[in-house]
XYZ file of C-alpha atoms in Angstrom:
564
model
C 0.000 0.000 0.000
C 3.059 2.264 0.179
C 3.187 5.257 -2.191
C 5.845 7.898 -2.885
C 5.953 10.879 -0.490
C 3.471 13.554 -1.546
C 1.577 11.173 -3.841
C -1.965 10.236 -2.862
C -2.981 6.580 -2.947
C -6.203 7.716 -4.567
C -4.311 9.047 -7.574
C -4.347 5.443 -8.788
C -8.092 5.800 -9.427
C -8.482 9.549 -9.997
C -5.623 10.792 -12.206
C -4.731 10.424 -15.860
C -6.540 9.740 -19.126
C -6.878 6.028 -18.358
C -8.857 6.889 -15.216
C -11.630 8.784 -17.025
C -14.066 5.853 -16.505
C -13.167 5.762 -12.801
C -13.843 9.481 -12.391
C -17.141 9.099 -14.214
C -18.244 6.529 -11.630
C -17.426 8.995 -8.854
C -19.450 11.686 -10.644
C -22.387 9.284 -10.828
C -22.490 9.409 -7.000
C -22.381 13.210 -6.826
C -18.677 13.802 -6.292
C -17.114 16.749 -8.112
C -13.774 17.065 -9.917
C -12.554 19.159 -6.967
C -13.457 16.356 -4.556
C -11.173 13.968 -6.413
C -8.164 16.268 -6.034
C -8.339 16.033 -2.239
C -7.294 13.151 0.038
C -10.068 10.557 -0.123
C -10.711 9.336 3.411
C -12.600 6.138 4.119
C -15.088 6.408 6.987
C -15.360 2.808 8.174
C -18.701 2.634 9.968
C -19.581 -0.292 12.219
C -23.215 0.845 12.521
C -25.938 -1.788 12.801
C -29.197 -2.248 14.664
C -28.304 -5.388 16.645
C -25.396 -4.111 18.794
C -26.132 -1.493 21.494
C -22.590 -0.224 21.164
C -23.055 0.389 17.447
C -26.641 1.554 17.063
C -25.631 5.232 17.330
C -22.556 5.146 15.099
C -24.295 6.861 12.179
C -24.085 10.111 14.140
C -20.365 9.628 14.752
C -19.782 8.856 11.073
C -21.522 12.095 10.124
C -19.365 14.010 12.597
C -16.204 12.376 11.231
C -17.200 13.270 7.696
C -17.694 16.885 8.748
C -14.204 16.849 10.232
C -12.658 15.389 7.075
C -14.413 17.959 4.858
C -13.443 20.839 7.145
C -9.782 19.777 6.939
C -9.790 19.632 3.139
C -10.454 15.955 2.521
C -13.214 14.022 0.773
C -15.015 11.589 3.116
C -16.365 8.314 1.713
C -18.326 6.050 4.072
C -18.505 2.278 3.923
C -19.761 -0.341 6.419
C -18.255 -3.208 8.338
C -19.905 -5.977 10.356
C -20.057 -6.165 14.143
C -21.369 -8.770 16.597
C -22.909 -8.265 20.036
C -21.123 -10.759 22.266
C -23.890 -10.501 24.851
C -26.614 -11.571 22.431
C -24.438 -14.302 20.922
C -23.503 -15.647 24.380
C -24.280 -19.169 25.627
C -25.356 -20.735 22.317
C -23.587 -21.708 19.100
C -23.582 -18.076 17.980
C -20.653 -17.513 20.351
C -18.456 -19.462 17.941
C -18.539 -16.433 15.627
C -17.367 -13.297 17.511
C -13.634 -14.039 17.627
C -13.803 -15.372 14.076
C -15.463 -12.101 13.041
C -12.278 -10.225 13.984
C -10.497 -11.650 10.937
C -13.501 -10.938 8.702
C -13.544 -7.321 9.839
C -9.837 -6.872 9.105
C -10.108 -8.664 5.767
C -13.153 -6.691 4.637
C -11.474 -3.362 5.404
C -8.372 -4.503 3.518
C -10.575 -5.480 0.580
C -12.334 -2.114 0.405
C -9.148 -0.105 0.787
C -7.096 -2.056 -1.713
C -9.900 -2.015 -4.280
C -10.637 1.700 -3.990
C -7.291 3.216 -2.922
C -8.258 5.405 0.019
C -5.712 7.874 1.378
C -6.652 7.403 5.020
C -9.250 5.926 7.347
C -11.428 6.946 10.258
C -12.301 3.638 11.893
C -15.547 3.858 13.885
C -16.328 0.813 15.987
C -16.975 -0.058 19.602
C -17.702 -3.621 20.607
C -15.408 -6.486 21.324
C -13.969 -7.758 18.032
C -14.574 -4.621 15.981
C -11.814 -2.724 17.772
C -8.993 -5.246 17.228
C -10.262 -6.089 13.734
C -10.064 -2.423 12.752
C -6.634 -1.924 14.318
C -5.343 -5.081 12.651
C -6.479 -3.699 9.303
C -4.863 -0.341 10.027
C -1.512 -1.994 10.726
C -1.771 -4.358 7.774
C -2.628 -1.604 5.277
C -0.419 1.022 6.953
C -2.232 4.054 5.595
C -2.991 7.018 7.896
C -5.777 6.084 10.308
C -7.524 7.211 13.478
C -9.716 4.911 15.556
C -12.868 6.312 17.204
C -14.981 4.272 19.595
C -18.698 4.660 20.142
C -18.071 5.002 23.883
C -19.473 3.252 26.956
C -23.159 3.198 27.863
C -24.366 4.951 30.980
C -24.444 2.972 34.212
C -27.649 1.087 34.962
C -29.359 1.134 38.334
C -31.536 -1.345 40.198
C -33.033 -0.708 43.614
C -30.786 2.309 44.005
C -27.616 0.335 43.277
C -25.350 0.467 40.229
C -25.855 -2.355 37.743
C -24.617 -3.456 34.329
C -25.111 -6.377 31.984
C -22.746 -8.660 33.919
C -22.898 -7.470 37.546
C -26.625 -7.363 37.069
C -28.203 -9.605 34.487
C -25.778 -12.467 33.806
C -25.100 -12.982 37.509
C -28.820 -12.618 38.220
C -29.391 -15.785 36.182
C -27.339 -17.658 38.779
C -29.166 -15.894 41.612
C -32.486 -16.937 40.118
C -31.288 -20.548 39.819
C -30.176 -20.443 43.452
C -33.582 -19.096 44.480
C -32.242 -15.831 45.931
C -34.300 -13.666 43.555
C -37.646 -14.213 41.867
C -38.924 -13.766 38.327
C -40.295 -10.255 38.975
C -36.962 -8.958 40.232
C -35.135 -10.590 37.326
C -37.470 -8.825 34.893
C -36.988 -5.497 36.679
C -33.234 -5.898 36.319
C -33.614 -6.665 32.610
C -35.363 -3.318 32.142
C -32.825 -1.231 34.041
C -29.318 -2.687 33.600
C -28.598 -1.240 30.146
C -30.038 2.321 30.069
C -28.470 3.746 26.902
C -26.586 3.020 23.715
C -22.884 2.290 24.034
C -20.567 -0.571 24.929
C -21.543 -2.338 28.173
C -20.790 -0.144 31.180
C -18.049 -2.144 32.916
C -14.418 -2.686 31.979
C -15.254 -5.589 29.720
C -13.439 -6.351 26.454
C -14.883 -3.538 24.331
C -14.129 -0.806 26.834
C -10.745 -2.335 27.652
C -9.691 -2.176 24.004
C -11.144 1.315 23.540
C -9.050 2.486 26.496
C -5.896 0.777 25.236
C -6.277 2.556 21.875
C -5.352 5.775 23.685
C -2.122 4.291 25.022
C -1.314 2.778 21.623
C -1.601 6.294 20.202
C -4.134 5.332 17.515
C -7.116 6.763 19.447
C -7.555 10.348 20.578
C -7.544 11.268 24.300
C -11.032 10.585 25.631
C -11.603 7.652 23.290
C -11.944 5.163 26.135
C -14.264 6.807 28.641
C -16.399 9.611 27.167
C -19.981 8.259 27.483
C -21.693 7.233 24.272
C -24.617 9.707 24.507
C -22.443 12.766 25.223
C -21.798 15.538 22.706
C -18.083 15.192 23.460
C -18.218 11.838 21.682
C -19.376 13.500 18.439
C -16.738 16.192 18.853
C -14.121 13.452 19.198
C -15.255 11.908 15.911
C -15.122 15.284 14.206
C -11.590 15.849 15.462
C -10.629 12.367 14.246
C -11.736 13.357 10.739
C -9.587 16.454 10.888
C -6.596 14.592 12.240
C -6.600 11.831 9.616
C -6.379 14.432 6.839
C -3.376 15.968 8.595
C -1.793 12.532 9.022
C -2.291 11.802 5.320
C -0.618 15.085 4.429
C 2.268 14.464 6.832
C 2.739 10.815 5.862
C 2.308 9.498 9.436
C 1.126 5.908 9.358
C -0.112 3.379 11.928
C 3.204 1.517 12.103
C 4.934 4.801 12.927
C 2.621 5.040 15.929
C 1.987 1.450 17.043
C 5.580 0.513 17.841
C 6.829 -2.025 20.380
C 7.077 0.751 22.966
C 3.489 1.776 22.211
C 2.356 -1.810 22.819
C 4.288 -1.848 26.079
C 2.509 1.376 27.058
C -0.833 -0.231 26.254
C -0.010 -3.323 28.335
C 1.114 -1.103 31.214
C -2.242 0.695 31.102
C -4.031 -2.649 30.849
C -2.372 -3.909 34.022
C -3.123 -0.692 35.884
C -6.833 -0.666 35.073
C -7.394 -4.448 35.237
C -8.671 -4.895 31.688
C -10.209 -7.938 30.062
C -8.060 -11.032 29.577
C -9.080 -10.851 25.906
C -6.722 -7.904 25.497
C -3.893 -10.451 25.433
C -5.342 -12.153 22.350
C -6.061 -8.893 20.603
C -2.828 -7.021 21.303
C -0.846 -10.052 20.097
C -2.931 -10.118 16.907
C -2.569 -6.378 16.246
C 1.192 -6.582 16.884
C 1.370 -9.493 14.452
C -0.120 -7.292 11.721
C 2.292 -4.476 12.589
C 5.304 -6.833 12.463
C 6.024 -5.927 16.084
C 7.743 -8.765 18.033
C 5.356 -8.812 20.982
C 5.441 -11.975 23.113
C 3.028 -13.482 25.639
C 5.745 -13.252 28.303
C 5.741 -9.455 27.987
C 2.306 -9.276 29.613
C 3.490 -11.112 32.699
C 6.754 -9.184 32.841
C 4.892 -5.873 32.903
C 2.202 -7.193 35.247
C 4.794 -7.888 37.930
C 5.944 -4.251 37.965
C 2.679 -2.308 37.490
C 0.145 -1.985 40.331
C -3.581 -2.402 39.746
C -4.996 1.055 40.598
C -8.560 0.772 39.257
C -11.347 -1.628 40.279
C -14.026 -1.395 37.640
C -16.837 -3.894 37.110
C -16.616 -6.880 37.093
C -13.680 -6.636 39.528
C -15.197 -3.794 41.557
C -18.172 -1.472 41.863
C -16.998 1.370 39.610
C -18.042 1.664 35.958
C -16.654 3.501 32.939
C -18.748 6.548 33.785
C -16.964 6.741 37.148
C -13.611 6.524 35.354
C -14.702 9.314 32.989
C -15.625 11.572 35.909
C -12.361 10.700 37.693
C -10.265 12.039 34.809
C -10.437 9.259 32.230
C -7.608 7.265 30.736
C -5.371 10.342 30.448
C -5.429 10.634 34.242
C -4.458 6.970 34.640
C -1.646 7.387 32.130
C -0.446 10.507 33.966
C -0.247 8.525 37.217
C 1.835 5.886 35.452
C 4.006 8.458 33.699
C 4.815 10.249 36.936
C 6.355 6.985 38.192
C 8.390 6.458 35.037
C 6.346 3.489 33.799
C 5.600 4.767 30.276
C 7.558 5.632 27.138
C 6.322 9.214 26.740
C 8.048 10.045 23.468
C 5.830 7.787 21.342
C 3.974 9.406 18.429
C 0.181 9.580 18.509
C -2.568 10.537 16.074
C -2.882 13.948 17.755
C 0.404 14.969 16.154
C 1.874 15.165 19.656
C 3.668 12.605 21.780
C 1.905 10.536 24.411
C 3.603 12.621 27.077
C 2.314 15.846 25.555
C -1.205 14.403 25.309
C -1.429 13.674 29.028
C 0.684 16.511 30.440
C -2.303 18.418 31.845
C -4.331 15.430 33.041
C -5.057 14.882 36.725
C -7.061 12.556 38.931
C -10.383 13.875 40.216
C -11.297 10.858 42.366
C -8.511 8.967 44.113
C -10.790 6.040 44.935
C -11.582 5.349 41.278
C -7.962 5.963 40.184
C -5.747 5.245 43.162
C -2.165 6.497 43.536
C 0.470 3.913 42.767
C 1.630 3.844 46.387
C -1.869 2.847 47.551
C -3.081 0.446 44.851
C -5.826 -2.131 44.957
C -3.113 -4.724 44.271
C 0.648 -4.516 43.879
C 0.617 -6.472 40.613
C -1.257 -5.821 37.391
C -4.649 -7.153 36.409
C -3.528 -10.090 34.263
C -1.213 -13.023 34.948
C 0.170 -15.670 32.606
C 0.317 -19.186 34.071
C 2.340 -22.160 32.881
C 2.755 -25.768 33.949
C 2.055 -29.293 32.755
C -1.583 -28.314 32.095
C -0.611 -25.270 30.008
C 2.927 -25.622 28.617
C 2.376 -22.724 26.172
C 0.581 -20.562 28.699
C -2.822 -19.699 30.120
C -4.275 -16.317 31.062
C -6.185 -15.197 34.155
C -7.591 -11.817 35.162
C -6.044 -11.976 38.629
C -7.532 -8.638 39.667
C -10.974 -10.287 39.547
C -9.996 -13.372 41.580
C -10.983 -13.615 45.245
C -7.996 -13.865 47.595
C -9.231 -17.271 48.722
C -8.816 -18.631 45.177
C -5.400 -17.258 44.246
C -4.004 -20.621 45.325
C -6.332 -23.585 45.083
C -6.301 -27.349 44.625
C -9.364 -29.391 43.824
C -10.821 -32.260 41.834
C -11.373 -31.807 38.109
C -14.929 -31.833 36.823
C -14.456 -32.431 33.109
C -16.809 -31.196 30.382
C -16.232 -31.417 26.635
C -18.148 -28.235 25.880
C -19.769 -25.198 27.483
C -23.410 -26.328 27.382
C -22.753 -29.489 29.399
C -20.892 -27.486 32.052
C -23.543 -24.763 32.242
C -26.305 -27.340 32.736
C -24.323 -28.971 35.559
C -23.900 -25.605 37.287
C -27.570 -24.691 36.964
C -28.621 -28.143 38.182
C -26.558 -27.739 41.370
C -24.125 -30.519 40.501
C -20.969 -28.465 41.147
C -19.579 -28.564 44.670
C -17.366 -26.224 46.637
C -13.721 -26.894 45.846
C -14.359 -28.271 42.350
C -12.279 -27.190 39.351
C -14.364 -27.147 36.189
C -12.502 -28.094 33.023
C -14.288 -26.947 29.868
C -12.343 -28.136 26.848
C -12.567 -28.472 23.061
C -13.571 -24.811 23.013
C -10.276 -23.398 21.712
C -9.757 -21.373 18.516
C -9.632 -24.525 16.395
C -11.669 -26.941 18.496
C -14.620 -24.676 19.270
C -14.164 -23.449 16.688
C -13.997 -19.785 17.570
C -12.856 -19.935 21.208
C -16.182 -19.170 22.850
C -16.439 -16.917 25.892
C -17.558 -18.659 29.075
C -19.453 -15.747 30.618
C -22.633 -17.678 31.293
C -20.926 -20.435 33.356
C -18.754 -17.986 35.305
C -21.625 -15.554 35.915
C -23.823 -18.439 37.085
C -21.074 -19.566 39.482
C -20.781 -16.004 40.854
C -24.543 -15.569 41.033
C -24.835 -18.768 43.064
C -22.197 -17.512 45.500
C -19.512 -20.025 44.485
C -16.924 -17.662 42.981
C -14.772 -17.984 46.137
C -14.982 -21.778 46.081
C -14.970 -22.985 42.457
C -12.414 -22.483 39.680
C -12.961 -22.807 35.935
C -10.232 -23.659 33.432
C -10.739 -23.700 29.672
C -8.994 -23.616 26.304
C -11.760 -21.184 25.408
C -11.790 -17.663 26.742
C -13.701 -15.422 29.090
C -15.732 -12.309 28.688
C -14.186 -9.157 30.055
C -17.154 -9.335 32.397
C -15.956 -12.525 34.033
C -14.803 -12.564 37.649
C -13.556 -15.359 39.854
C -10.818 -17.950 39.371
C -11.413 -18.208 35.637
C -8.347 -19.340 33.706
C -8.582 -19.325 29.930
C -6.533 -19.473 26.722
C -5.007 -22.789 27.879
C -2.459 -23.708 25.214
C -2.006 -26.033 23.441
C -5.765 -26.477 23.164
C -7.527 -29.821 23.546
C -8.206 -30.362 19.849
C -4.444 -30.169 19.202
C -3.787 -32.807 21.841
C -2.818 -30.356 24.558
C -2.648 -31.654 28.139
C -6.104 -30.217 28.909
C -7.468 -32.990 26.650
C -5.859 -35.597 28.891
C -7.399 -34.593 32.223
C -9.685 -37.207 33.803
C -12.620 -36.625 36.114
C -11.291 -36.382 39.663
C -7.667 -35.536 38.803
C -6.350 -32.949 41.240
C -5.749 -29.563 39.635
C -3.248 -27.201 41.288
C -3.651 -23.461 40.726
C -0.992 -21.064 41.989
C -1.630 -17.615 40.528
C 1.043 -15.777 42.575
C 3.539 -18.470 41.532
C 2.232 -18.426 37.943
C 1.697 -22.198 37.924
C -1.085 -24.402 36.572
C -0.672 -28.158 36.924
C -2.557 -31.420 36.984
C -1.194 -33.675 39.737
C -0.090 -36.631 37.623
C 3.326 -37.762 36.434
C 4.907 -36.986 33.074
C 4.817 -40.705 32.338
C 1.067 -40.856 32.969
C 0.509 -37.786 30.760
C 2.542 -39.410 27.980
C 0.571 -42.649 28.323
C -2.728 -40.776 28.104
C -1.506 -38.861 25.074
C -0.717 -42.100 23.258
C -4.294 -43.245 23.843
C -5.854 -39.882 22.927
C -7.718 -39.671 19.641
C -8.429 -36.387 17.953
C -12.200 -35.869 17.754
C -13.950 -35.142 14.503
C -14.265 -31.410 13.692
C -17.397 -29.839 15.128
C -17.932 -27.844 11.943
C -17.379 -29.099 8.400
C -18.535 -28.218 4.917
C -18.749 -24.805 3.300
C -19.211 -22.561 6.331
C -16.850 -19.765 7.312
C -16.268 -21.486 10.656
C -14.934 -24.591 8.908
C -12.457 -22.452 6.974
C -11.627 -20.515 10.147
C -10.842 -23.715 12.066
C -8.494 -24.831 9.289
C -6.521 -21.564 9.341
C -6.469 -20.323 12.930
C -3.422 -20.676 15.191
C -3.017 -20.994 18.951
C -4.338 -18.557 21.521
C -0.752 -18.125 22.717
C 0.019 -16.353 19.426
C -3.181 -14.291 19.362
C -5.352 -16.808 17.458
C -4.280 -15.217 14.175
C -4.462 -16.996 10.842
C -1.528 -19.074 9.639
C 0.903 -17.100 7.535
C 0.907 -18.210 3.909
C 4.496 -18.538 2.709
């Protein structure tokens, strides 16, 4: 996609005698000859009417187009898909969200390469849209600014804060346990999600939207400005202006999203206690940027960065509280003042990260604590290894009860989410058990489903301080408790998680970063010899069948195999 300095990519479709037919097609849509002499900026709009975080994105696209036009560019809007993880949860639809990340990146690549845009404003919000868009930006390496749709306002029930997870999903478990009735459950349904926007806690969508600021590809305010606020439209307008400037100055995503920028993003992630899915997505984005980011980097940084925010599901604060406390810029300023960030990194503002946050300050020291009085002395995420996860497993340690940081218990083995969820709801899981949900990895699932329904049911039934869950699938950013995911190698590849038997003792040591099954190497080898790979769950012509054939391990970001 590289062009000579000062030459617009769009000149390939707008200049010269041979491009007369191309220009005529532009004129058919109402563009003028003057429009075609300006930078042509793609407005990538994730709008749809099935995702609460995306239902308002038309307004942001209009604002971005105004910004592009005001800065001397020609805005051209096109759509991209987006999935609501909440609606696709706990049925076979959950096989698709992670797989949609690659579709989103590929579709943006297809539109840009076919039509030769000079820059992009990427407007998304929910879980896989953000990484898919950033992957495309790095792959294409044309000037780009990412704008999120912003978090929804905080719900309330009986005078208490509520959201989709610490509200509805956990209420399902409460209902099963008989602690609430049908009328209260219905009342919670009507009040937990009061506005458009990504779900109100620090779940995957909001985690990634926050990290975009530290990566430098999102403007300050991208992570926390509420979706319904006018500031959100102003941010989109500014993004349109900035991408024209970036196209004129030749500043590209790979100039911004460097290894140091990724380290800044991971540092922020550990400080705020973001979703464990950020590990998958940052690895995938770095892969597209040709940045040598490794799984070990997350744990290295986690050990040196305190957790200074406790947002839902880990605590009672929501994104709106973070916004009022000073937003992500205030968190970054806290980290910068202790020398934990690389402040000289370029950003889409045209300034360095340090310049962006120089005037930020914390307005509420309970929402954003000082580093010398953190919620925890280590970061939000830990990477575990052992004979159950030789290539690593990921846990959101900031959301784990102290009682479960170290735990041993008998394995309760389930070859799929539905079987495990039914056992939980039927009261068949006992205190001390360690649930193993396997054959749910990127390839085996396929699609590496999120296990929010089982973990929320466990929490709702009051077992989150007594029961652990381990899977080669993954967890929603809304998950809390001793929930260990991304176990690699996955079961369908013959990883040790496929060899666990009912009743085997599982040893979890999060402070020691260990995850083991208490059997000998010889016994593991014997079981592996007897193991038979199961038939694929999906075959035929579907996208999922093709996805399963191409996807790699969670430990490498679940990206597609590189074609050599």
